[in-house]
mmCIF file of C-alpha atoms in Angstrom:
data_model
loop_
_atom_site.group_PDB
_atom_site.id
_atom_site.type_symbol
_atom_site.label_atom_id
_atom_site.label_comp_id
_atom_site.label_asym_id
_atom_site.label_seq_id
_atom_site.Cartn_x
_atom_site.Cartn_y
_atom_site.Cartn_z
ATOM 1 C CA LEU A 28 34.580 30.501 28.013
ATOM 2 C CA LEU A 29 36.255 28.559 25.213
ATOM 3 C CA PHE A 30 33.993 28.686 22.172
ATOM 4 C CA GLU A 31 33.896 25.914 19.594
ATOM 5 C CA CYS A 32 33.123 28.434 16.846
ATOM 6 C CA HIS A 33 36.586 29.926 17.289
ATOM 7 C CA GLN A 34 38.003 26.555 16.313
ATOM 8 C CA THR A 35 35.908 26.436 13.143
ATOM 9 C CA PHE A 36 36.611 30.091 12.296
ATOM 10 C CA PHE A 37 40.315 29.219 12.388
ATOM 11 C CA VAL A 38 39.819 26.181 10.125
ATOM 12 C CA ASN A 39 37.849 28.294 7.657
ATOM 13 C CA ALA A 40 40.476 31.041 7.661
ATOM 14 C CA VAL A 41 43.260 28.512 7.038
ATOM 15 C CA ALA A 42 41.317 26.970 4.151
ATOM 16 C CA HIS A 43 40.791 30.350 2.488
ATOM 17 C CA TYR A 44 44.426 31.318 3.093
ATOM 18 C CA ALA A 45 45.664 28.084 1.478
ATOM 19 C CA ARG A 46 43.364 28.494 -1.539
ATOM 20 C CA ALA A 47 44.608 32.062 -1.986
ATOM 21 C CA GLY A 48 48.174 30.771 -2.290
ATOM 22 C CA GLY A 49 49.399 31.272 1.264
ATOM 23 C CA GLU A 50 52.970 30.134 1.690
ATOM 24 C CA ARG A 51 52.732 28.782 5.234
ATOM 25 C CA ASP A 52 51.074 25.430 6.007
ATOM 26 C CA PHE A 53 48.642 25.807 8.907
ATOM 27 C CA SER A 54 46.974 22.443 8.227
ATOM 28 C CA PRO A 55 48.304 20.661 11.348
ATOM 29 C CA ALA A 56 47.037 23.497 13.577
ATOM 30 C CA ALA A 57 43.673 23.530 11.802
ATOM 31 C CA LEU A 58 43.263 19.796 12.281
ATOM 32 C CA ARG A 59 44.133 20.187 15.984
ATOM 33 C CA ALA A 60 41.488 22.920 16.208
ATOM 34 C CA MET A 61 38.842 20.560 14.837
ATOM 35 C CA SER A 62 40.008 17.733 17.087
ATOM 36 C CA TRP A 63 39.265 20.012 20.061
ATOM 37 C CA ILE A 64 35.583 19.702 19.134
ATOM 38 C CA TYR A 65 35.745 15.913 18.992
ATOM 39 C CA GLY A 66 37.455 15.225 22.310
ATOM 40 C CA GLY A 67 40.823 16.962 22.195
ATOM 41 C CA ASN A 68 39.640 19.354 24.913
ATOM 42 C CA ASP A 69 40.125 19.450 28.681
ATOM 43 C CA LEU A 70 37.014 17.315 29.198
ATOM 44 C CA ASP A 71 38.035 14.670 26.645
ATOM 45 C CA ALA A 72 34.439 15.146 25.491
ATOM 46 C CA ASP A 73 33.021 14.954 21.984
ATOM 47 C CA LEU A 74 31.088 18.223 21.955
ATOM 48 C CA VAL A 75 28.886 17.079 19.060
ATOM 49 C CA GLU A 76 27.806 13.987 20.988
ATOM 50 C CA ARG A 77 27.287 15.993 24.175
ATOM 51 C CA SER A 78 24.978 18.494 22.477
ATOM 52 C CA GLY A 79 22.553 15.840 21.275
ATOM 53 C CA ILE A 80 21.550 18.027 18.296
ATOM 54 C CA GLY A 81 24.209 17.102 15.707
ATOM 55 C CA VAL A 82 26.348 20.202 16.131
ATOM 56 C CA PRO A 83 28.913 20.952 18.854
ATOM 57 C CA MET A 84 28.124 22.395 22.248
ATOM 58 C CA ARG A 85 28.645 26.147 22.126
ATOM 59 C CA PHE A 86 31.496 26.325 24.633
ATOM 60 C CA VAL A 87 33.439 24.769 27.471
ATOM 61 C CA THR A 88 34.333 26.857 30.508
ATOM 62 C CA THR A 89 37.939 27.032 31.639
ATOM 63 C CA ASP A 90 36.942 24.941 34.657
ATOM 64 C CA GLY A 91 35.330 22.255 32.459
ATOM 65 C CA ARG A 92 31.633 23.085 32.630
ATOM 66 C CA LEU A 93 29.287 22.891 29.635
ATOM 67 C CA SER A 94 26.795 25.415 30.909
ATOM 68 C CA ALA A 95 26.932 29.021 32.007
ATOM 69 C CA PRO A 96 24.222 31.592 32.653
ATOM 70 C CA GLU A 97 22.983 33.328 29.499
ATOM 71 C CA GLN A 98 25.196 31.172 27.241
ATOM 72 C CA ASN A 99 22.988 28.111 26.734
ATOM 73 C CA PHE A 100 21.991 28.660 23.121
ATOM 74 C CA LYS A 101 23.386 27.887 19.695
ATOM 75 C CA GLY A 102 23.767 30.686 17.166
ATOM 76 C CA VAL A 103 23.188 30.209 13.457
ATOM 77 C CA TYR A 104 26.626 31.696 12.717
ATOM 78 C CA GLU A 105 28.150 28.924 14.842
ATOM 79 C CA VAL A 106 26.278 26.245 12.914
ATOM 80 C CA GLY A 107 27.244 27.873 9.614
ATOM 81 C CA SER A 108 30.915 28.049 10.536
ATOM 82 C CA TYR A 109 30.873 24.407 11.665
ATOM 83 C CA VAL A 110 29.275 23.255 8.392
ATOM 84 C CA GLU A 111 31.735 25.373 6.385
ATOM 85 C CA ALA A 112 34.685 23.844 8.261
ATOM 86 C CA LEU A 113 33.365 20.330 7.613
ATOM 87 C CA THR A 114 33.012 21.227 3.942
ATOM 88 C CA HIS A 115 36.636 22.382 3.768
ATOM 89 C CA LEU A 116 37.759 19.163 5.453
ATOM 90 C CA LEU A 117 35.783 16.978 3.045
ATOM 91 C CA ASP A 118 36.622 18.861 -0.163
ATOM 92 C CA PRO A 119 38.705 16.448 -2.283
ATOM 93 C CA ASP A 120 40.525 19.424 -3.808
ATOM 94 C CA GLY A 121 40.754 21.325 -0.533
ATOM 95 C CA PRO A 122 43.822 22.246 1.503
ATOM 96 C CA PHE A 123 43.409 19.410 3.997
ATOM 97 C CA ARG A 124 43.756 16.583 1.471
ATOM 98 C CA GLU A 125 47.090 14.938 0.783
#
């Protein structure tokens, strides 16, 4: 299973690293991580659109499925991480602004 929350956790970590004065620029990788949610995945699927609830589907399987036994739920930590990542991306003083 490839979880969308791992993409947002990475974006959040990069944002905190940059704000703390990190010397390496991970912005391109963080933006690629977010693009995975919006269609840059093996399905070319926007996982937010596919969920129908305004947040991304929880995962994609390595063989391209969007469902798996006992995995068809959305955790609050996943929603929180997604919202935090969007906040970092929209922050005019954040690390992802030019």
